[in-house]
């Protein structure tokens, strides 16, 4: 597991998951291995493939994961890039299945930054075909190509109006306004995202049985109020737990004998 960014859930769920399946996981901070001193990703991929059965990487530039996958001869798992966070959205759709029985006919609302998680939801909607409504301020829309792909295969829309996205939604979902690597923009983003907080007034517009999801870590009082994330509609702890079950499914699928 190569980490160029911080992690609680992804690191611990992969590490514990591998252990529970009878395997081992190595934590490699990119600062401590030679990648951090400029060793090419392609060389790292070829060397690690001689030692391990799979590589998980969390990094900034999505192209690095693609480069790693191109040169590795073992499975490569994206543990989050600036572009997308597929392991998280797998746990999220599993949480929807657990609590709402499935995603067919369900409307998922995204409120906030068109970031890596928003892009991951677009990827999930492209594959699974549920309705996805994203509310993002101008200039913070999700990735254009991922939006177009989702539009071609299902029912997605982007609006600047949170109420439009949340109206009748079965799942209301948000994420931090400043992602890892954007800490210097936090103040400017707090201004840009005014009015995009998921609070109880916004939740009242959703389906009465709607659930609230957040990949975590959360900033209470920014993208979500404490009464929502800690309230009765929140499923964030099940969502976090499901990271473990889904990582194990991924490991078993990709590396199981
Ligand atoms: N949601 C998530 O990926 O959390 P971590 O950054 O703690 O891994
Ligand atoms: N969008 C967040 C997700 C953290 C799991 C980030 O990239 O920091």
PDB file of C-alpha atoms and ligand atoms in Angstrom:
ATOM      1  CA  UNK A   1       0.000   0.000   0.000  1.00  0.00           C
ATOM      2  CA  UNK A   2       1.651   3.193  -1.227  1.00  0.00           C
ATOM      3  CA  UNK A   3       0.339   6.381   0.372  1.00  0.00           C
ATOM      4  CA  UNK A   4       1.253   9.866  -0.847  1.00  0.00           C
ATOM      5  CA  UNK A   5      -1.650  11.310   1.192  1.00  0.00           C
ATOM      6  CA  UNK A   6      -3.018  10.734   4.700  1.00  0.00           C
ATOM      7  CA  UNK A   7      -5.566   8.007   5.438  1.00  0.00           C
ATOM      8  CA  UNK A   8      -7.429   6.450   8.338  1.00  0.00           C
ATOM      9  CA  UNK A   9     -10.180   4.321   6.768  1.00  0.00           C
ATOM     10  CA  UNK A  10      -8.459   3.188   3.575  1.00  0.00           C
ATOM     11  CA  UNK A  11      -5.230   2.239   5.285  1.00  0.00           C
ATOM     12  CA  UNK A  12      -6.769   0.446   8.257  1.00  0.00           C
ATOM     13  CA  UNK A  13      -9.523  -1.350   6.302  1.00  0.00           C
ATOM     14  CA  UNK A  14      -7.075  -2.691   3.705  1.00  0.00           C
ATOM     15  CA  UNK A  15      -4.553  -3.668   6.361  1.00  0.00           C
ATOM     16  CA  UNK A  16      -7.087  -5.364   8.653  1.00  0.00           C
ATOM     17  CA  UNK A  17      -8.949  -6.842   5.682  1.00  0.00           C
ATOM     18  CA  UNK A  18      -5.800  -8.452   4.296  1.00  0.00           C
ATOM     19  CA  UNK A  19      -4.999  -9.840   7.749  1.00  0.00           C
ATOM     20  CA  UNK A  20      -8.508 -11.262   8.203  1.00  0.00           C
ATOM     21  CA  UNK A  21      -8.195 -13.037   4.843  1.00  0.00           C
ATOM     22  CA  UNK A  22      -4.902 -14.610   5.882  1.00  0.00           C
ATOM     23  CA  UNK A  23      -2.620 -12.179   4.067  1.00  0.00           C
ATOM     24  CA  UNK A  24      -0.363  -9.270   4.965  1.00  0.00           C
ATOM     25  CA  UNK A  25      -0.310  -5.626   3.943  1.00  0.00           C
ATOM     26  CA  UNK A  26       2.714  -3.331   3.907  1.00  0.00           C
ATOM     27  CA  UNK A  27       2.271   0.381   4.577  1.00  0.00           C
ATOM     28  CA  UNK A  28       4.656   2.375   2.373  1.00  0.00           C
ATOM     29  CA  UNK A  29       4.631   6.125   2.726  1.00  0.00           C
ATOM     30  CA  UNK A  30       5.708   7.529  -0.623  1.00  0.00           C
ATOM     31  CA  UNK A  31       8.043   9.848   1.310  1.00  0.00           C
ATOM     32  CA  UNK A  32       9.965   6.861   2.647  1.00  0.00           C
ATOM     33  CA  UNK A  33      10.323   4.802  -0.521  1.00  0.00           C
ATOM     34  CA  UNK A  34      12.389   5.789  -3.553  1.00  0.00           C
ATOM     35  CA  UNK A  35       9.346   7.109  -5.451  1.00  0.00           C
ATOM     36  CA  UNK A  36       9.663  10.128  -3.147  1.00  0.00           C
ATOM     37  CA  UNK A  37      13.218  10.681  -4.436  1.00  0.00           C
ATOM     38  CA  UNK A  38      12.174  10.431  -8.058  1.00  0.00           C
ATOM     39  CA  UNK A  39      12.464   6.726  -8.895  1.00  0.00           C
ATOM     40  CA  UNK A  40      10.153   6.274 -11.901  1.00  0.00           C
ATOM     41  CA  UNK A  41       6.710   4.785 -11.234  1.00  0.00           C
ATOM     42  CA  UNK A  42       7.327   2.321 -14.072  1.00  0.00           C
ATOM     43  CA  UNK A  43      10.452   0.943 -12.347  1.00  0.00           C
ATOM     44  CA  UNK A  44       8.683   0.818  -8.974  1.00  0.00           C
ATOM     45  CA  UNK A  45       5.812  -1.113 -10.587  1.00  0.00           C
ATOM     46  CA  UNK A  46       8.132  -3.705 -12.105  1.00  0.00           C
ATOM     47  CA  UNK A  47      10.122  -4.198  -8.906  1.00  0.00           C
ATOM     48  CA  UNK A  48       7.139  -4.395  -6.523  1.00  0.00           C
ATOM     49  CA  UNK A  49       5.468  -6.891  -8.863  1.00  0.00           C
ATOM     50  CA  UNK A  50       8.348  -9.284  -8.141  1.00  0.00           C
ATOM     51  CA  UNK A  51       7.600  -9.120  -4.386  1.00  0.00           C
ATOM     52  CA  UNK A  52       3.860  -8.723  -3.813  1.00  0.00           C
ATOM     53  CA  UNK A  53       0.503 -10.044  -5.058  1.00  0.00           C
ATOM     54  CA  UNK A  54      -1.130  -6.644  -5.526  1.00  0.00           C
ATOM     55  CA  UNK A  55      -0.498  -2.918  -5.133  1.00  0.00           C
ATOM     56  CA  UNK A  56      -2.837  -0.298  -3.676  1.00  0.00           C
ATOM     57  CA  UNK A  57      -1.875   3.324  -4.214  1.00  0.00           C
ATOM     58  CA  UNK A  58      -3.259   6.631  -2.915  1.00  0.00           C
ATOM     59  CA  UNK A  59      -1.752   9.612  -4.675  1.00  0.00           C
ATOM     60  CA  UNK A  60      -2.460  12.998  -6.265  1.00  0.00           C
ATOM     61  CA  UNK A  61      -2.119  12.615 -10.031  1.00  0.00           C
ATOM     62  CA  UNK A  62      -4.408   9.926 -11.485  1.00  0.00           C
ATOM     63  CA  UNK A  63      -1.899   9.369 -14.312  1.00  0.00           C
ATOM     64  CA  UNK A  64       0.493   7.874 -11.742  1.00  0.00           C
ATOM     65  CA  UNK A  65      -1.988   5.087 -10.952  1.00  0.00           C
ATOM     66  CA  UNK A  66      -2.432   4.415 -14.654  1.00  0.00           C
ATOM     67  CA  UNK A  67       1.342   4.307 -15.135  1.00  0.00           C
ATOM     68  CA  UNK A  68       1.683   1.915 -12.203  1.00  0.00           C
ATOM     69  CA  UNK A  69      -1.044  -0.333 -13.630  1.00  0.00           C
ATOM     70  CA  UNK A  70       0.571  -0.266 -17.080  1.00  0.00           C
ATOM     71  CA  UNK A  71       3.905  -1.571 -15.800  1.00  0.00           C
ATOM     72  CA  UNK A  72       2.809  -3.773 -12.878  1.00  0.00           C
ATOM     73  CA  UNK A  73       2.166  -7.462 -13.480  1.00  0.00           C
ATOM     74  CA  UNK A  74      -0.041  -7.716 -10.366  1.00  0.00           C
ATOM     75  CA  UNK A  75      -3.444  -6.025  -9.747  1.00  0.00           C
ATOM     76  CA  UNK A  76      -3.311  -2.297  -8.948  1.00  0.00           C
ATOM     77  CA  UNK A  77      -6.054  -0.738  -6.792  1.00  0.00           C
ATOM     78  CA  UNK A  78      -6.798   2.987  -6.795  1.00  0.00           C
ATOM     79  CA  UNK A  79      -7.011   4.019  -3.133  1.00  0.00           C
ATOM     80  CA  UNK A  80      -7.910   7.638  -4.108  1.00  0.00           C
ATOM     81  CA  UNK A  81      -6.506  10.144  -6.563  1.00  0.00           C
ATOM     82  CA  UNK A  82      -7.419  13.757  -7.266  1.00  0.00           C
ATOM     83  CA  UNK A  83      -9.712  12.365  -9.984  1.00  0.00           C
ATOM     84  CA  UNK A  84     -11.647   9.575  -8.275  1.00  0.00           C
ATOM     85  CA  UNK A  85     -12.085   7.342  -5.209  1.00  0.00           C
ATOM     86  CA  UNK A  86     -13.573   4.073  -6.486  1.00  0.00           C
ATOM     87  CA  UNK A  87     -13.068   1.963  -3.313  1.00  0.00           C
ATOM     88  CA  UNK A  88     -15.142   4.477  -1.343  1.00  0.00           C
ATOM     89  CA  UNK A  89     -18.031   4.558  -3.790  1.00  0.00           C
ATOM     90  CA  UNK A  90     -18.124   0.748  -3.818  1.00  0.00           C
ATOM     91  CA  UNK A  91     -18.649   0.852  -0.039  1.00  0.00           C
ATOM     92  CA  UNK A  92     -21.256   3.595  -0.510  1.00  0.00           C
ATOM     93  CA  UNK A  93     -23.379   1.682  -3.003  1.00  0.00           C
ATOM     94  CA  UNK A  94     -23.093  -1.385  -0.766  1.00  0.00           C
ATOM     95  CA  UNK A  95     -24.437   0.782   2.094  1.00  0.00           C
ATOM     96  CA  UNK A  96     -27.356   1.829  -0.134  1.00  0.00           C
ATOM     97  CA  UNK A  97     -28.076  -1.837  -0.857  1.00  0.00           C
ATOM     98  CA  UNK A  98     -27.919  -2.654   2.851  1.00  0.00           C
ATOM     99  CA  UNK A  99     -30.250   0.149   3.963  1.00  0.00           C
ATOM    100  CA  UNK A 100     -32.526   0.742   0.969  1.00  0.00           C
ATOM    101  CA  UNK A 101     -32.521  -2.717  -0.595  1.00  0.00           C
ATOM    102  CA  UNK A 102     -30.776  -1.654  -3.820  1.00  0.00           C
ATOM    103  CA  UNK A 103     -30.209   1.297  -6.134  1.00  0.00           C
ATOM    104  CA  UNK A 104     -32.730   0.616  -8.911  1.00  0.00           C
ATOM    105  CA  UNK A 105     -35.148   3.526  -9.089  1.00  0.00           C
ATOM    106  CA  UNK A 106     -33.245   5.429  -6.408  1.00  0.00           C
ATOM    107  CA  UNK A 107     -32.273   9.096  -6.641  1.00  0.00           C
ATOM    108  CA  UNK A 108     -28.856  10.012  -5.204  1.00  0.00           C
ATOM    109  CA  UNK A 109     -28.071  13.663  -4.438  1.00  0.00           C
ATOM    110  CA  UNK A 110     -24.568  15.081  -4.211  1.00  0.00           C
ATOM    111  CA  UNK A 111     -24.195  18.517  -2.612  1.00  0.00           C
ATOM    112  CA  UNK A 112     -20.884  20.400  -2.651  1.00  0.00           C
ATOM    113  CA  UNK A 113     -17.577  20.081  -4.439  1.00  0.00           C
ATOM    114  CA  UNK A 114     -17.387  18.312  -7.810  1.00  0.00           C
ATOM    115  CA  UNK A 115     -14.342  16.477  -6.479  1.00  0.00           C
ATOM    116  CA  UNK A 116     -12.906  12.942  -6.617  1.00  0.00           C
ATOM    117  CA  UNK A 117     -15.933  11.555  -4.718  1.00  0.00           C
ATOM    118  CA  UNK A 118     -18.409  13.308  -7.022  1.00  0.00           C
ATOM    119  CA  UNK A 119     -16.523  11.809  -9.979  1.00  0.00           C
ATOM    120  CA  UNK A 120     -16.622   8.371  -8.336  1.00  0.00           C
ATOM    121  CA  UNK A 121     -20.420   8.723  -7.983  1.00  0.00           C
ATOM    122  CA  UNK A 122     -20.611   9.555 -11.694  1.00  0.00           C
ATOM    123  CA  UNK A 123     -18.644   6.374 -12.437  1.00  0.00           C
ATOM    124  CA  UNK A 124     -21.015   4.346 -10.233  1.00  0.00           C
ATOM    125  CA  UNK A 125     -24.087   5.877 -11.912  1.00  0.00           C
ATOM    126  CA  UNK A 126     -22.578   5.055 -15.323  1.00  0.00           C
ATOM    127  CA  UNK A 127     -22.267   1.380 -14.366  1.00  0.00           C
ATOM    128  CA  UNK A 128     -25.374   0.932 -12.191  1.00  0.00           C
ATOM    129  CA  UNK A 129     -27.799   3.363 -13.823  1.00  0.00           C
ATOM    130  CA  UNK A 130     -29.332   5.071 -10.767  1.00  0.00           C
ATOM    131  CA  UNK A 131     -30.388   8.718 -10.916  1.00  0.00           C
ATOM    132  CA  UNK A 132     -27.682  11.136  -9.746  1.00  0.00           C
ATOM    133  CA  UNK A 133     -28.246  14.849  -9.146  1.00  0.00           C
ATOM    134  CA  UNK A 134     -25.216  16.956  -8.288  1.00  0.00           C
ATOM    135  CA  UNK A 135     -25.408  20.465  -6.834  1.00  0.00           C
ATOM    136  CA  UNK A 136     -22.070  22.252  -7.226  1.00  0.00           C
ATOM    137  CA  UNK A 137     -21.210  25.963  -7.301  1.00  0.00           C
ATOM    138  CA  UNK A 138     -20.072  27.426 -10.620  1.00  0.00           C
ATOM    139  CA  UNK A 139     -16.427  26.579 -11.174  1.00  0.00           C
ATOM    140  CA  UNK A 140     -16.567  23.476  -8.940  1.00  0.00           C
ATOM    141  CA  UNK A 141     -18.374  21.099 -11.292  1.00  0.00           C
ATOM    142  CA  UNK A 142     -17.280  17.441 -11.586  1.00  0.00           C
ATOM    143  CA  UNK A 143     -15.000  16.097 -14.319  1.00  0.00           C
ATOM    144  CA  UNK A 144     -16.542  16.816 -17.722  1.00  0.00           C
ATOM    145  CA  UNK A 145     -15.709  13.464 -19.373  1.00  0.00           C
ATOM    146  CA  UNK A 146     -17.094  11.486 -16.429  1.00  0.00           C
ATOM    147  CA  UNK A 147     -20.250  13.594 -16.479  1.00  0.00           C
ATOM    148  CA  UNK A 148     -20.730  13.017 -20.224  1.00  0.00           C
ATOM    149  CA  UNK A 149     -20.202   9.254 -19.794  1.00  0.00           C
ATOM    150  CA  UNK A 150     -22.792   9.111 -17.017  1.00  0.00           C
ATOM    151  CA  UNK A 151     -25.210  11.241 -19.048  1.00  0.00           C
ATOM    152  CA  UNK A 152     -24.997   8.787 -21.934  1.00  0.00           C
ATOM    153  CA  UNK A 153     -25.876   5.810 -19.788  1.00  0.00           C
ATOM    154  CA  UNK A 154     -28.374   7.169 -17.299  1.00  0.00           C
ATOM    155  CA  UNK A 155     -30.055  10.021 -15.613  1.00  0.00           C
ATOM    156  CA  UNK A 156     -27.603  12.586 -14.247  1.00  0.00           C
ATOM    157  CA  UNK A 157     -27.821  16.337 -13.884  1.00  0.00           C
ATOM    158  CA  UNK A 158     -25.695  19.138 -12.434  1.00  0.00           C
ATOM    159  CA  UNK A 159     -27.313  22.187 -10.901  1.00  0.00           C
ATOM    160  CA  UNK A 160     -26.112  25.110  -8.797  1.00  0.00           C
ATOM    161  CA  UNK A 161     -29.197  24.757  -6.570  1.00  0.00           C
ATOM    162  CA  UNK A 162     -28.853  22.254  -3.674  1.00  0.00           C
ATOM    163  CA  UNK A 163     -32.648  22.078  -3.224  1.00  0.00           C
ATOM    164  CA  UNK A 164     -33.056  20.868  -6.834  1.00  0.00           C
ATOM    165  CA  UNK A 165     -30.625  18.014  -6.243  1.00  0.00           C
ATOM    166  CA  UNK A 166     -32.044  16.958  -2.879  1.00  0.00           C
ATOM    167  CA  UNK A 167     -35.782  17.139  -3.723  1.00  0.00           C
ATOM    168  CA  UNK A 168     -37.165  13.584  -3.343  1.00  0.00           C
ATOM    169  CA  UNK A 169     -33.684  12.040  -3.051  1.00  0.00           C
ATOM    170  CA  UNK A 170     -33.261   8.665  -1.346  1.00  0.00           C
ATOM    171  CA  UNK A 171     -29.587   9.304  -0.584  1.00  0.00           C
ATOM    172  CA  UNK A 172     -28.044  12.678   0.311  1.00  0.00           C
ATOM    173  CA  UNK A 173     -24.327  12.773   0.113  1.00  0.00           C
ATOM    174  CA  UNK A 174     -21.549  15.307   0.560  1.00  0.00           C
ATOM    175  CA  UNK A 175     -17.807  15.632   1.195  1.00  0.00           C
ATOM    176  CA  UNK A 176     -15.322  18.225   2.431  1.00  0.00           C
ATOM    177  CA  UNK A 177     -15.042  21.515   0.565  1.00  0.00           C
ATOM    178  CA  UNK A 178     -11.225  21.395   0.506  1.00  0.00           C
ATOM    179  CA  UNK A 179      -9.782  17.989  -0.340  1.00  0.00           C
ATOM    180  CA  UNK A 180      -6.310  16.761   0.512  1.00  0.00           C
ATOM    181  CA  UNK A 181      -3.823  18.973  -1.315  1.00  0.00           C
ATOM    182  CA  UNK A 182      -6.242  21.952  -1.357  1.00  0.00           C
ATOM    183  CA  UNK A 183      -5.649  23.070   2.234  1.00  0.00           C
ATOM    184  CA  UNK A 184      -4.325  26.448   1.021  1.00  0.00           C
ATOM    185  CA  UNK A 185      -7.675  27.128  -0.686  1.00  0.00           C
ATOM    186  CA  UNK A 186      -9.784  26.329   2.395  1.00  0.00           C
ATOM    187  CA  UNK A 187     -10.776  29.937   3.166  1.00  0.00           C
ATOM    188  CA  UNK A 188     -11.674  30.803  -0.445  1.00  0.00           C
ATOM    189  CA  UNK A 189     -13.627  27.562  -0.715  1.00  0.00           C
ATOM    190  CA  UNK A 190     -15.582  28.267   2.484  1.00  0.00           C
ATOM    191  CA  UNK A 191     -16.824  31.437   0.746  1.00  0.00           C
ATOM    192  CA  UNK A 192     -17.519  29.740  -2.579  1.00  0.00           C
ATOM    193  CA  UNK A 193     -19.545  26.965  -0.908  1.00  0.00           C
ATOM    194  CA  UNK A 194     -21.759  29.192   1.251  1.00  0.00           C
ATOM    195  CA  UNK A 195     -25.319  27.832   0.982  1.00  0.00           C
ATOM    196  CA  UNK A 196     -24.128  24.291   0.198  1.00  0.00           C
ATOM    197  CA  UNK A 197     -24.208  22.964   3.782  1.00  0.00           C
ATOM    198  CA  UNK A 198     -26.346  19.847   4.208  1.00  0.00           C
ATOM    199  CA  UNK A 199     -28.552  20.825   7.163  1.00  0.00           C
ATOM    200  CA  UNK A 200     -31.894  19.599   8.490  1.00  0.00           C
ATOM    201  CA  UNK A 201     -33.850  22.093   6.320  1.00  0.00           C
ATOM    202  CA  UNK A 202     -32.243  20.630   3.193  1.00  0.00           C
ATOM    203  CA  UNK A 203     -32.756  17.051   4.443  1.00  0.00           C
ATOM    204  CA  UNK A 204     -36.483  17.761   4.855  1.00  0.00           C
ATOM    205  CA  UNK A 205     -36.759  18.114   1.052  1.00  0.00           C
ATOM    206  CA  UNK A 206     -35.475  14.569   0.545  1.00  0.00           C
ATOM    207  CA  UNK A 207     -37.569  11.406   0.699  1.00  0.00           C
ATOM    208  CA  UNK A 208     -38.766  10.911   4.316  1.00  0.00           C
ATOM    209  CA  UNK A 209     -36.742   7.666   4.495  1.00  0.00           C
ATOM    210  CA  UNK A 210     -33.629   9.216   2.907  1.00  0.00           C
ATOM    211  CA  UNK A 211     -30.228   8.303   4.295  1.00  0.00           C
ATOM    212  CA  UNK A 212     -27.258  10.645   4.666  1.00  0.00           C
ATOM    213  CA  UNK A 213     -23.792   9.487   3.564  1.00  0.00           C
ATOM    214  CA  UNK A 214     -20.337  11.072   3.872  1.00  0.00           C
ATOM    215  CA  UNK A 215     -17.064   9.336   3.026  1.00  0.00           C
ATOM    216  CA  UNK A 216     -15.348  11.013   6.017  1.00  0.00           C
ATOM    217  CA  UNK A 217     -13.387  12.772   7.373  1.00  0.00           C
ATOM    218  CA  UNK A 218     -16.121  15.415   7.882  1.00  0.00           C
ATOM    219  CA  UNK A 219     -16.051  19.073   8.878  1.00  0.00           C
ATOM    220  CA  UNK A 220     -19.156  19.646  11.011  1.00  0.00           C
ATOM    221  CA  UNK A 221     -20.503  23.157  10.452  1.00  0.00           C
ATOM    222  CA  UNK A 222     -19.074  23.333   6.912  1.00  0.00           C
ATOM    223  CA  UNK A 223     -20.380  20.781   4.387  1.00  0.00           C
ATOM    224  CA  UNK A 224     -22.752  19.193   6.954  1.00  0.00           C
ATOM    225  CA  UNK A 225     -24.281  20.206  10.261  1.00  0.00           C
ATOM    226  CA  UNK A 226     -23.730  18.076  13.359  1.00  0.00           C
ATOM    227  CA  UNK A 227     -27.452  17.325  13.722  1.00  0.00           C
ATOM    228  CA  UNK A 228     -27.488  15.710  10.264  1.00  0.00           C
ATOM    229  CA  UNK A 229     -24.264  13.691  10.397  1.00  0.00           C
ATOM    230  CA  UNK A 230     -24.945  12.611  13.985  1.00  0.00           C
ATOM    231  CA  UNK A 231     -28.709  12.330  13.471  1.00  0.00           C
ATOM    232  CA  UNK A 232     -31.132   9.469  12.782  1.00  0.00           C
ATOM    233  CA  UNK A 233     -30.848   9.550   8.976  1.00  0.00           C
ATOM    234  CA  UNK A 234     -27.062   9.309   8.996  1.00  0.00           C
ATOM    235  CA  UNK A 235     -25.507   5.974   7.997  1.00  0.00           C
ATOM    236  CA  UNK A 236     -21.914   7.173   8.002  1.00  0.00           C
ATOM    237  CA  UNK A 237     -20.646   4.628  10.555  1.00  0.00           C
ATOM    238  CA  UNK A 238     -22.108   1.702   8.610  1.00  0.00           C
ATOM    239  CA  UNK A 239     -20.627   3.299   5.492  1.00  0.00           C
ATOM    240  CA  UNK A 240     -17.205   3.457   7.150  1.00  0.00           C
ATOM    241  CA  UNK A 241     -17.535  -0.142   8.389  1.00  0.00           C
ATOM    242  CA  UNK A 242     -18.419  -1.244   4.884  1.00  0.00           C
ATOM    243  CA  UNK A 243     -15.012  -0.083   3.679  1.00  0.00           C
ATOM    244  CA  UNK A 244     -13.630  -3.162   5.470  1.00  0.00           C
ATOM    245  CA  UNK A 245     -16.081  -5.632   3.911  1.00  0.00           C
ATOM    246  CA  UNK A 246     -15.669  -4.147   0.448  1.00  0.00           C
ATOM    247  CA  UNK A 247     -11.847  -4.081   0.629  1.00  0.00           C
ATOM    248  CA  UNK A 248     -11.960  -7.765   1.550  1.00  0.00           C
ATOM    249  CA  UNK A 249     -14.237  -8.454  -1.429  1.00  0.00           C
ATOM    250  CA  UNK A 250     -11.808  -6.542  -3.661  1.00  0.00           C
ATOM    251  CA  UNK A 251      -8.782  -8.415  -2.340  1.00  0.00           C
ATOM    252  CA  UNK A 252     -10.542 -11.785  -2.659  1.00  0.00           C
ATOM    253  CA  UNK A 253     -11.723 -10.961  -6.194  1.00  0.00           C
ATOM    254  CA  UNK A 254      -8.399  -9.613  -7.439  1.00  0.00           C
ATOM    255  CA  UNK A 255      -5.929 -11.785  -5.522  1.00  0.00           C
ATOM    256  CA  UNK A 256      -7.872 -14.764  -4.208  1.00  0.00           C
ATOM    257  CA  UNK A 257      -6.778 -18.168  -5.386  1.00  0.00           C
TER     258      UNK A 257
HETATM  259  N1  LIG B   1     -12.958   7.960   3.195  1.00  0.00           N
HETATM  260  C1  LIG B   1     -11.639   7.726   3.189  1.00  0.00           C
HETATM  261  O1  LIG B   1     -11.055   7.322   2.191  1.00  0.00           O
HETATM  262  O2  LIG B   1     -11.012   7.966   4.372  1.00  0.00           O
HETATM  263  P1  LIG B   1      -9.456   7.995   4.626  1.00  0.00           P
HETATM  264  O3  LIG B   1      -8.914   9.225   3.970  1.00  0.00           O
HETATM  265  O4  LIG B   1      -9.333   8.049   6.131  1.00  0.00           O
HETATM  266  O5  LIG B   1      -8.837   6.757   4.056  1.00  0.00           O
HETATM  267  N1  LIG B   2     -12.394  14.481  -1.278  1.00  0.00           N
HETATM  268  C1  LIG B   2     -11.645  14.018  -0.124  1.00  0.00           C
HETATM  269  C2  LIG B   2     -11.961  12.593   0.158  1.00  0.00           C
HETATM  270  C3  LIG B   2     -11.255  12.025   1.374  1.00  0.00           C
HETATM  271  C4  LIG B   2     -11.538  10.572   1.596  1.00  0.00           C
HETATM  272  C5  LIG B   2     -10.173  14.202  -0.365  1.00  0.00           C
HETATM  273  O1  LIG B   2      -9.706  13.894  -1.478  1.00  0.00           O
HETATM  274  O2  LIG B   2      -9.474  14.677   0.518  1.00  0.00           O
END
